[in-house]
Short mmCIF file of C-alpha atoms in Angstrom, two decimals:
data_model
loop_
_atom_site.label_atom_id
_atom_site.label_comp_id
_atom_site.label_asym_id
_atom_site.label_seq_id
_atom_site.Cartn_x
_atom_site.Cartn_y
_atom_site.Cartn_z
CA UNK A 257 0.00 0.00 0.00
CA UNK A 258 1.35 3.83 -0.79
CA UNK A 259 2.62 5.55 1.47
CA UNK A 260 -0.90 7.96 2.58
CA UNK A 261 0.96 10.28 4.03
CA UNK A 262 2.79 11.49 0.31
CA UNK A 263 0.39 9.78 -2.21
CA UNK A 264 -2.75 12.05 -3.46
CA UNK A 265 -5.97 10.46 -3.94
CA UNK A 266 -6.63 8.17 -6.31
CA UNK A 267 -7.21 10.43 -10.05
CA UNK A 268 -10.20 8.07 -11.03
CA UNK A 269 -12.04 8.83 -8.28
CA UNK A 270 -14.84 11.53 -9.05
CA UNK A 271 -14.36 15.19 -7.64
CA UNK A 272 -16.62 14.77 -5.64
CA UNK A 273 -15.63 11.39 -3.72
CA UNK A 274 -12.35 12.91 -3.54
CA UNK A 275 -13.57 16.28 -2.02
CA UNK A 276 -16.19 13.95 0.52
CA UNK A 277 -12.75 12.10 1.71
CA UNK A 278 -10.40 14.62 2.22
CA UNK A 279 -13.22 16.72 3.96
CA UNK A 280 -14.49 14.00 6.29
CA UNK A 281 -11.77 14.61 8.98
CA UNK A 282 -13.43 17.99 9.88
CA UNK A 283 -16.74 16.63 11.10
CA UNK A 284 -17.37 17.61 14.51
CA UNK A 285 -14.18 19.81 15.36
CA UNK A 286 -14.86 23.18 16.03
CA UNK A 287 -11.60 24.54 14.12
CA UNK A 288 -8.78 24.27 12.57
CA UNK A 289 -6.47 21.99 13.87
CA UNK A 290 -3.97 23.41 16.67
CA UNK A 291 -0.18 23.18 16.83
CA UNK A 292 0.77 24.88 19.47
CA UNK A 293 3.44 26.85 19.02
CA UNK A 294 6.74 25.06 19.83
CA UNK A 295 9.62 27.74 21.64
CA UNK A 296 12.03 28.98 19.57
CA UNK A 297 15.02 27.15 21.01
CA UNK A 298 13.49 23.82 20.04
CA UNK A 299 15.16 21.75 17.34
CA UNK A 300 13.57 23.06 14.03
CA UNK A 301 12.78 19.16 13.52
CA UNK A 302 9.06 19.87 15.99
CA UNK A 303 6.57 20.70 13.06
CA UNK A 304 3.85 23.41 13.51
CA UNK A 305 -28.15 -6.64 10.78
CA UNK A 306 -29.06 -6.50 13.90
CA UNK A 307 -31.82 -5.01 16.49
CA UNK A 308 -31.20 -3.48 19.61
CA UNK A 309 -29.13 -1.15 21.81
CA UNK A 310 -26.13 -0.03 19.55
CA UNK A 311 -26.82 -2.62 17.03
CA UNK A 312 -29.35 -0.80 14.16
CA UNK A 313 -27.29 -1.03 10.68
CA UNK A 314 -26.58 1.58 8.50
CA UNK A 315 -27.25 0.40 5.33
CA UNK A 316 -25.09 0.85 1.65
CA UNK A 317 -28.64 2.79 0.56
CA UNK A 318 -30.12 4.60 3.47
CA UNK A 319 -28.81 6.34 6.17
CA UNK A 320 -28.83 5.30 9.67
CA UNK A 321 -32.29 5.55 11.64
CA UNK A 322 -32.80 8.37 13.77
CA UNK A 323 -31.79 7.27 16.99
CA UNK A 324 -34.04 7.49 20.64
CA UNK A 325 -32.90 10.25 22.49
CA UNK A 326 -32.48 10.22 26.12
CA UNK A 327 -35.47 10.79 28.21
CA UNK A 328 -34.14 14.28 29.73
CA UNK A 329 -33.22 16.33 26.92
CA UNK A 330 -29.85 17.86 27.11
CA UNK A 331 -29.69 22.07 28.58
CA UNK A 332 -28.91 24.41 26.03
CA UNK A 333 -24.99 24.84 25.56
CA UNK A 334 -24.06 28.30 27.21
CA UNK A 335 -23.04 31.09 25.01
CA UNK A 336 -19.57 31.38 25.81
CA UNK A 337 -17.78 27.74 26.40
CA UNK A 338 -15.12 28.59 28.78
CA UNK A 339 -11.66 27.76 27.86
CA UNK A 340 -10.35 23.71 28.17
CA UNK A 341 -8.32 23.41 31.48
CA UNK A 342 -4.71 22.61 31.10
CA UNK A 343 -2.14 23.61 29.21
CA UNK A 344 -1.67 21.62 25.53
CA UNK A 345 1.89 20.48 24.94
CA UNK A 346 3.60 22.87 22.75
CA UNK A 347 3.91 21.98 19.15
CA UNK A 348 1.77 18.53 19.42
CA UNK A 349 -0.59 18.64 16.57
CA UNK A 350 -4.22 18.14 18.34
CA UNK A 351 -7.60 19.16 16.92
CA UNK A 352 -9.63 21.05 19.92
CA UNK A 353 -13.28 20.08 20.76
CA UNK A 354 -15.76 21.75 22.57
CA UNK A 355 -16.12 20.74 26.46
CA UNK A 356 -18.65 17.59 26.37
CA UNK A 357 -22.04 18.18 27.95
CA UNK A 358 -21.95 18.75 31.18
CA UNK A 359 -25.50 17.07 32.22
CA UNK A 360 -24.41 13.74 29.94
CA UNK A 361 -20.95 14.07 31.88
CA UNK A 362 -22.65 14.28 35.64
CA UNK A 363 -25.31 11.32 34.07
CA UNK A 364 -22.51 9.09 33.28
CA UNK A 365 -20.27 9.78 36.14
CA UNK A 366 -22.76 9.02 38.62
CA UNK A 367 -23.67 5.56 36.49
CA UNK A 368 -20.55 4.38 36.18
CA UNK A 369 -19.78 5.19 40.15
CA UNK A 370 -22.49 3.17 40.89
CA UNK A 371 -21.63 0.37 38.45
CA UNK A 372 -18.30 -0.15 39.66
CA UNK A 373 -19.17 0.26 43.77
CA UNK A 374 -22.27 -1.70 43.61
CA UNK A 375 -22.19 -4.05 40.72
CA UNK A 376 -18.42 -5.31 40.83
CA UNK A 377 -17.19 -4.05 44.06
CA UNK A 378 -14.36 -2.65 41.57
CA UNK A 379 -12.64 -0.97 44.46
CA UNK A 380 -11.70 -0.22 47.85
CA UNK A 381 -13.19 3.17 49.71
CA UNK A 382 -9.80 4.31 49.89
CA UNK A 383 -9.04 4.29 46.13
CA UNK A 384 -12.42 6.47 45.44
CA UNK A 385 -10.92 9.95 45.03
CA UNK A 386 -8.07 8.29 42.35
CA UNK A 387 -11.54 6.56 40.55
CA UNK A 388 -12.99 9.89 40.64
CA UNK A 389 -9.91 11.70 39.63
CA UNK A 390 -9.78 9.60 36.44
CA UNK A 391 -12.87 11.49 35.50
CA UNK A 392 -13.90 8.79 33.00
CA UNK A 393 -17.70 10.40 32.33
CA UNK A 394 -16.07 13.42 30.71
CA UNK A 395 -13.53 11.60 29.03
CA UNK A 396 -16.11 9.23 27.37
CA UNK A 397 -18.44 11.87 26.40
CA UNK A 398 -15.75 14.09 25.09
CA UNK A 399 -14.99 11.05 22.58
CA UNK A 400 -18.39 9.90 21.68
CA UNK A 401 -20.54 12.70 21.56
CA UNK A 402 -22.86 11.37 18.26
CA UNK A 403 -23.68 8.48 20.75
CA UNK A 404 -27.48 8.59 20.62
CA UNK A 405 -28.15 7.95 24.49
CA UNK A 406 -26.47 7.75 27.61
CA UNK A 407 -26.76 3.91 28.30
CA UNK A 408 -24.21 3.79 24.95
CA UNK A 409 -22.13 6.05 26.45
CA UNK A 410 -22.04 3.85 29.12
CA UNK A 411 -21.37 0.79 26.83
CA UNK A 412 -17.66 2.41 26.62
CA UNK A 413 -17.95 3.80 29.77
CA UNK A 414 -17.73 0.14 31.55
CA UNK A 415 -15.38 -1.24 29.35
CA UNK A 416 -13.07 1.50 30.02
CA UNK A 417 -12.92 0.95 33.37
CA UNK A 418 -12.37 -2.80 33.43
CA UNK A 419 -9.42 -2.35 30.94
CA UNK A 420 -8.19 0.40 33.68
CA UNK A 421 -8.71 -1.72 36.51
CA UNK A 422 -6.38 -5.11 34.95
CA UNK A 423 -4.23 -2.97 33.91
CA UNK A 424 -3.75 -1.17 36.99
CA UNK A 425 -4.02 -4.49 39.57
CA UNK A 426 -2.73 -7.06 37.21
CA UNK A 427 0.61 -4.60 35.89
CA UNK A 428 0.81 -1.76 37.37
CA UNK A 429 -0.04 0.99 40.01
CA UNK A 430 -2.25 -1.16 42.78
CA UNK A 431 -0.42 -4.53 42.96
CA UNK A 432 0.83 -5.08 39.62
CA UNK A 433 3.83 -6.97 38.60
CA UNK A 434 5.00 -8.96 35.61
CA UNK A 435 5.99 -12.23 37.26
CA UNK A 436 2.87 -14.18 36.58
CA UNK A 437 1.10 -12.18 34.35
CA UNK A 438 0.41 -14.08 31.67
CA UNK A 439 -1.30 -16.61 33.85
CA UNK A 440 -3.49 -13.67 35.20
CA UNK A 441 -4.57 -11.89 31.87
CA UNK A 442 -5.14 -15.30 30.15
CA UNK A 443 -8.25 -15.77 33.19
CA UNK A 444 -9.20 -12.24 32.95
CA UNK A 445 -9.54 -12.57 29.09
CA UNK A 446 -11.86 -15.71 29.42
CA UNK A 447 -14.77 -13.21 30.57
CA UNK A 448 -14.53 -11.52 27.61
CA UNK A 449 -14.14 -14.76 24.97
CA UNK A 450 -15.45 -17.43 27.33
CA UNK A 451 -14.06 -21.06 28.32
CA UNK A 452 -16.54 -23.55 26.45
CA UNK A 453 -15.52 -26.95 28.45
CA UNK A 454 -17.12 -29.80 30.21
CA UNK A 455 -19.90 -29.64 32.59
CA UNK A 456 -17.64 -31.10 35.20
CA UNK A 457 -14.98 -28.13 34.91
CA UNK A 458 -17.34 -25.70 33.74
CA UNK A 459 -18.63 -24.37 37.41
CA UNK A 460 -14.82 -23.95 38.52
CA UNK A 461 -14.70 -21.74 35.91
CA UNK A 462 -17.77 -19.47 36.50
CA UNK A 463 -16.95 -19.01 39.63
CA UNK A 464 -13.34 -17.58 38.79
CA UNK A 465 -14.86 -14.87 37.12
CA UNK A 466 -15.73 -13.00 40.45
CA UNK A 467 -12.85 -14.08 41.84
CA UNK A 468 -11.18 -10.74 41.56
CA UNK A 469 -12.22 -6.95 40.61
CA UNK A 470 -10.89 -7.19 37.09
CA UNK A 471 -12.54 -10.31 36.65
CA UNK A 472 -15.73 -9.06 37.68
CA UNK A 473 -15.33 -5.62 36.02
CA UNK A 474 -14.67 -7.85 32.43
CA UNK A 475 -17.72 -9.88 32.49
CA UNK A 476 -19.86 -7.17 33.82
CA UNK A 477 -18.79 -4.84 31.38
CA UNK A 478 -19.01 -7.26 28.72
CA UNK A 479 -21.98 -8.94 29.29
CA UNK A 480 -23.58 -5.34 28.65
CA UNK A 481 -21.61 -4.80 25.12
CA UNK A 482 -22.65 -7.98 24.09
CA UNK A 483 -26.44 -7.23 24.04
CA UNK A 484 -26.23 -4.28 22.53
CA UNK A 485 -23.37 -5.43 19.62
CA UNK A 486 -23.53 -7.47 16.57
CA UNK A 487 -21.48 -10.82 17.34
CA UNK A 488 -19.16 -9.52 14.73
CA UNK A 489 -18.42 -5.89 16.54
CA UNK A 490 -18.43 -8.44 19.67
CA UNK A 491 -15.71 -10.61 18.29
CA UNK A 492 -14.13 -7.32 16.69
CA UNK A 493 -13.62 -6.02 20.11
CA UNK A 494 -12.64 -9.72 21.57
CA UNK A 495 -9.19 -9.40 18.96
CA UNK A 496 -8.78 -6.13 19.70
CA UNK A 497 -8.62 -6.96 23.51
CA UNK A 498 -6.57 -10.12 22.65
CA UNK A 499 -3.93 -7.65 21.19
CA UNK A 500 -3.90 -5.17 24.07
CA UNK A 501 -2.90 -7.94 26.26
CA UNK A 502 0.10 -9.46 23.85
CA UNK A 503 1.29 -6.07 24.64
CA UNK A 504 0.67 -5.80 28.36
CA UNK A 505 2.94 -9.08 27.97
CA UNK A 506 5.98 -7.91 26.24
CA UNK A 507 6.55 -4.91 28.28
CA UNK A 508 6.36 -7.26 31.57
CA UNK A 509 8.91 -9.13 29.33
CA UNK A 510 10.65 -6.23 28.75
CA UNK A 511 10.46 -5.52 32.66
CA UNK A 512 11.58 -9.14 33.99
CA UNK A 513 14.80 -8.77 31.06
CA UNK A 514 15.75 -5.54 32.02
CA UNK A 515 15.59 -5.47 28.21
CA UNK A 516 15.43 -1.14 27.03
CA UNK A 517 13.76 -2.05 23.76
CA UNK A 518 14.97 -0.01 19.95
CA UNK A 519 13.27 3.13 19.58
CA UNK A 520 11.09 0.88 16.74
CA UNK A 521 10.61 -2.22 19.16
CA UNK A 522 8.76 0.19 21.38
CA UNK A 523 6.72 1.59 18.78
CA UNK A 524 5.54 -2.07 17.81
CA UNK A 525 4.63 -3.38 21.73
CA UNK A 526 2.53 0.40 21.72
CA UNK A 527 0.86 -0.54 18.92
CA UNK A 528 -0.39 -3.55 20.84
CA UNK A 529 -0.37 -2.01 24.62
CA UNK A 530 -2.17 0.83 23.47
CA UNK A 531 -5.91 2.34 22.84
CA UNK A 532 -7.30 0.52 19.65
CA UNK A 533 -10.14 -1.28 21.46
CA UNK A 534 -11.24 2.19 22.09
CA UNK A 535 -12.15 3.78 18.68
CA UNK A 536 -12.71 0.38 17.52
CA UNK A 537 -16.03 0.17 19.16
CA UNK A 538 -17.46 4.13 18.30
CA UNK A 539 -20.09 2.51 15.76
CA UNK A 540 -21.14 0.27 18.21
CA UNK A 541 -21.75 3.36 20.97
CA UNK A 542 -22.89 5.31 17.98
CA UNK A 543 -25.70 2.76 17.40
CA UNK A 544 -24.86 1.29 13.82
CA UNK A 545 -22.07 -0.95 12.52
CA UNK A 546 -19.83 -1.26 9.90
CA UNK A 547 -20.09 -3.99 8.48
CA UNK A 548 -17.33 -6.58 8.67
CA UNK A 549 -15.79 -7.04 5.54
CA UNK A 550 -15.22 -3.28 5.45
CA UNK A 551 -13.78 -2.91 8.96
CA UNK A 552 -11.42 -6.01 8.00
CA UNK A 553 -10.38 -4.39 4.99
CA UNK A 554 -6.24 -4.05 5.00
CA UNK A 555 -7.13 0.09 4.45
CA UNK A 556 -9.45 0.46 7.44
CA UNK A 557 -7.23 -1.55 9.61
CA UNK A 558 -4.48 0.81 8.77
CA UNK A 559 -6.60 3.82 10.10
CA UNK A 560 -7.45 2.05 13.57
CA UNK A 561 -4.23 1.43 14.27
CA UNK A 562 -2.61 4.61 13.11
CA UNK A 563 -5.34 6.06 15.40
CA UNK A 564 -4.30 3.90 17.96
CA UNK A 565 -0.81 4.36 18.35
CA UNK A 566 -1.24 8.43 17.92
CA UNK A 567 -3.93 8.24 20.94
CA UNK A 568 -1.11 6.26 22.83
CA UNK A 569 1.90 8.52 22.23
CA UNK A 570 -0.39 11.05 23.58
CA UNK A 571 -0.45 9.37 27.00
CA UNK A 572 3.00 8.85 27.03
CA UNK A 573 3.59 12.68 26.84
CA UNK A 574 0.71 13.57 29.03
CA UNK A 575 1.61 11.05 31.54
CA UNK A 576 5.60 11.45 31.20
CA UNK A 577 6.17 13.38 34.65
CA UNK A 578 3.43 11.64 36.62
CA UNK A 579 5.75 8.08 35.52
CA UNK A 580 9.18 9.13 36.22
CA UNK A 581 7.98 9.93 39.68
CA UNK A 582 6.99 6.09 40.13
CA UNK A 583 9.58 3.69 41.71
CA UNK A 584 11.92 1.88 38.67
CA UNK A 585 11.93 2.55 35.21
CA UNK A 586 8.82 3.25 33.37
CA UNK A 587 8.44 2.72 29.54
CA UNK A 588 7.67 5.32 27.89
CA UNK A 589 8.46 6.99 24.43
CA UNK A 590 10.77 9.93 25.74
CA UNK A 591 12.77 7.29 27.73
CA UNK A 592 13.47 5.07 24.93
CA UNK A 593 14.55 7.94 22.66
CA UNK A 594 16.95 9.37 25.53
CA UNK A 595 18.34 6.03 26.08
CA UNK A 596 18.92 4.50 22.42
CA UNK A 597 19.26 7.65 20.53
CA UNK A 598 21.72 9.68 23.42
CA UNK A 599 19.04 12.32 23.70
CA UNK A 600 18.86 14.67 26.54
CA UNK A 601 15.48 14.40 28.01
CA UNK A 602 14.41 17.72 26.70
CA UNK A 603 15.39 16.85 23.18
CA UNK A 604 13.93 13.02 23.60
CA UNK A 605 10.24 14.51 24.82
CA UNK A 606 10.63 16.89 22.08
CA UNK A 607 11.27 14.29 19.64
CA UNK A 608 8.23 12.39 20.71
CA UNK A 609 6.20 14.99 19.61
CA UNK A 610 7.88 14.95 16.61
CA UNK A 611 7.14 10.83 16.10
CA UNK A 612 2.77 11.71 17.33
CA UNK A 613 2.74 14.33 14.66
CA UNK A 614 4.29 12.24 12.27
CA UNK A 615 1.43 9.48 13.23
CA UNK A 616 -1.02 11.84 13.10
CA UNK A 617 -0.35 12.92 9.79
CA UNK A 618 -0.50 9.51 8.39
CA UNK A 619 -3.85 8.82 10.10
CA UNK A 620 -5.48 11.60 8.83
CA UNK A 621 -3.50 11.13 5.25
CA UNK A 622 -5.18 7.50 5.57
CA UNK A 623 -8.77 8.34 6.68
CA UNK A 624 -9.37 10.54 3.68
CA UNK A 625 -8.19 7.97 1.05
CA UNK A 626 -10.23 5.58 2.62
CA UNK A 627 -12.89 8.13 2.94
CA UNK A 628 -12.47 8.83 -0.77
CA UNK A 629 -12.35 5.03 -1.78
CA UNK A 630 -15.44 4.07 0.42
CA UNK A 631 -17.99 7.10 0.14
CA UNK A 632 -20.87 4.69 1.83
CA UNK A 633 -22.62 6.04 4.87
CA UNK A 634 -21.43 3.39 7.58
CA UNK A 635 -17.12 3.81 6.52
CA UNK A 636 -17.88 7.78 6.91
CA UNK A 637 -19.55 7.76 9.85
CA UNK A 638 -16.83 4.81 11.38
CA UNK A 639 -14.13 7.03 9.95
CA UNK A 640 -15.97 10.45 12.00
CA UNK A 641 -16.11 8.56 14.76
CA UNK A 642 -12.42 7.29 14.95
CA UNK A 643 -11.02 10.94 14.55
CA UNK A 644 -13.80 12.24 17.17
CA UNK A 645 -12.41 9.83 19.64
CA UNK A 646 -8.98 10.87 18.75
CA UNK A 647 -9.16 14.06 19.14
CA UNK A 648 -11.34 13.24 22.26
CA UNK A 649 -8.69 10.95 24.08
CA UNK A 650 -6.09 14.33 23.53
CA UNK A 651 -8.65 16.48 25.43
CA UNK A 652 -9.33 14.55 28.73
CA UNK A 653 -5.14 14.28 28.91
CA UNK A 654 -4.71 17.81 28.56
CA UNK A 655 -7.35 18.50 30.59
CA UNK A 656 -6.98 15.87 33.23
CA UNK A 657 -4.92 18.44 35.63
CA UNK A 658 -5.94 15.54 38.42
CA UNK A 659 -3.24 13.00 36.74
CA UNK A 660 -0.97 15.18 34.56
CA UNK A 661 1.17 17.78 34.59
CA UNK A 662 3.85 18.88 31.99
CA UNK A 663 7.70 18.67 32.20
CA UNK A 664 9.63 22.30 32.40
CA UNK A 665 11.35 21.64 29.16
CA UNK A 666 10.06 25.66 27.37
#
């Protein structure tokens, strides 16, 4: 496949197609995209089927069905949206969006509180202000905010908690480790792509699943996408899952080794540990589906995990100060480059932007051939939804002030 981010569109394709896929990218941003200014003694290398819940198809011919709003319509936005909190790393290129609802916010906050304390006993009272710190209601509304009611909001909403919660008690911050984790995630993953077995094993089994708060917080969470998905967008999100933890994997690897992976074997475990099972799913919150044989298609793969590993470069910059004040040494893009490329940290976090620029060129360069290729209703809408949660994901870092804080490197 060309290169997207130097090959034009196709000539064949009609004006219009062409205009339709390089336009598609500007759906629901607000303006231009934003590159904040980098300082001036920066390396000049920073650059500027189907029925219910979430499951109603959108058709080759028609467009997707007017969807049932929520009960309580939404206030009227103010006049004057007040300015995002937090400051946006200077010279990432990020594409702002308007703050999310605040009634849909406080609606799915107090849900997903309740889900977690009351349905899977996710955590202990003394972790509550870090669960409400995460402020995961915002940051799901922010990136799906064409979902057509709260409870799909909340469809995300769950599942983004679970995948928080193994990777926090399984690898990380609350008991984490990597001896044994393989053992761990394989159990955890069986509540998302269950253990068919025999009836004499088969109870053992059940049981495990509440064994533990990621355990529970899987098959809760789960059991909820599944009735409102397609089994393919089910299965869809089952591989995607499967990949995240092949990468949770090779960094414990990485971890047990001592092993400081190439600049480019980072880049491949991110593009495993990182947020693809996130976008992946917006046509499922959105309530519609593309179909299978176009999300499999080599093109639209490309896209999700362009998307992917952009969103997850992201974190790594957001979260860069909050890890190097954790005990050991914590993986991250701006560590690698200092350490295989002899960078100061300054000039390795400032090549980092560089690399998430670069990615999010290429996305973008690859959404709008696609975009152009595909003009059907259900890849556009996919497509809108995939940059929405991008640009989405880049908002709740910046303006997560709770968890992150930038480096003094301008």
């Amino acid at each position: 496949m060309p290169d997207p981010g130097s090959s034009p569109l196709p000539a064949s394709l009609p004006a219009a197609a062409a205009r339709l896929g390089a336009d598609v990218l500007d759906r629901a941003r607000t303006g231009p995209a934003a590159e904040a200014p980098a300082p001036e003694a920066a390396p000049r290398w920073i650059p500027g089927g189907p029925s219910g819940l979430g499951t109603a198809s959108v058709s080759f011919a028609r467009p997707a069905p007017v969807p049932v709003p929520d009960a309580a319509p939404a206030p009227e936005p103010p006049a004057a949206a007040p300015a995002a909190e937090g400051r946006p790393i200077p010279g990432l290129y990020f594409h702002p969006v308007p703050d999310p609802d605040p009634a849909r916010v406080d609606e799915v906050s107090r849900r997903i509180k309740d889900w977690a304390v009351d349905e899977v006993q996710l955590y202990p009272e003394e972790w509550e202000g870090q669960f409400d710190g995460f402020s995961v209601g915002r940051y799901m509304v922010a990136c799906h905010p064409d979902a057509p009611t709260v409870d799909h909001v909340m469809l995300a909403t769950r599942l983004m908690v679970a995948e928080n919660a193994v990777d926090d008690c399984y690898c990380e911050d609350h008991g984490g480790s990597p001896i044994g984790l393989g053992g761990r995630l394989l159990m955890a993953h069986t509540a998302l792509d269950h253990l068919h077995t025999t009836p004499e094993y088969a109870p053992a089994w059940a049981e495990s699943l509440g064994s533990d708060a990621p355990r529970r917080a899987y098959r809760s969470a789960m059991d909820y996408f599944v009735r409102a998905a397609s089994p393919s967008q089910a299965d869809r999100y089952r591989h995607d899952m499967a990949r995240l933890h092949m990468g949770y994997l090779a960094e414990a690897a990485w971890a047990e080794t001592g092993h400081m992976p190439e600049v480019w074997e980072y880049l491949a475990m991110r593009q495993f540990n990182n947020f693809r099972p996130c976008p992946t799913i917006t046509d499922t919150v959105g309530g519609y589906e593309l179909p299978a044989d176009l999300h499999a298609r080599p093109e639209t793969q490309r896209v999700i995990a362009l998307a992917g590993n952009a969103t997850t470069i992201v974190n790594d910059l957001y979260s860069y100060t909050k890890e190097l004040s954790s005990p050991g040494v914590h993986l991250n893009l701006p560590v690698v480059l200092a350490e295989r490329e002899k960078l100061s940290e300054r000039d390795a976090y400032l090549k980092a932007i560089e690399v998430h620029n670069d990615l999010m060129h290429a996305f973008e360069a690859a959404a709008a051939e696609l975009a152009a290729a595909f003009p059907v209703p259900t890849v556009l809408r996919f497509l809108k939804g995939v940059a929405t949660w991008v640009d989405g994901n880049h908002y709740w870092h910046q303006t997560n002030t709770f968890r992150y804080s930038l480096p003094d490197f301008w």
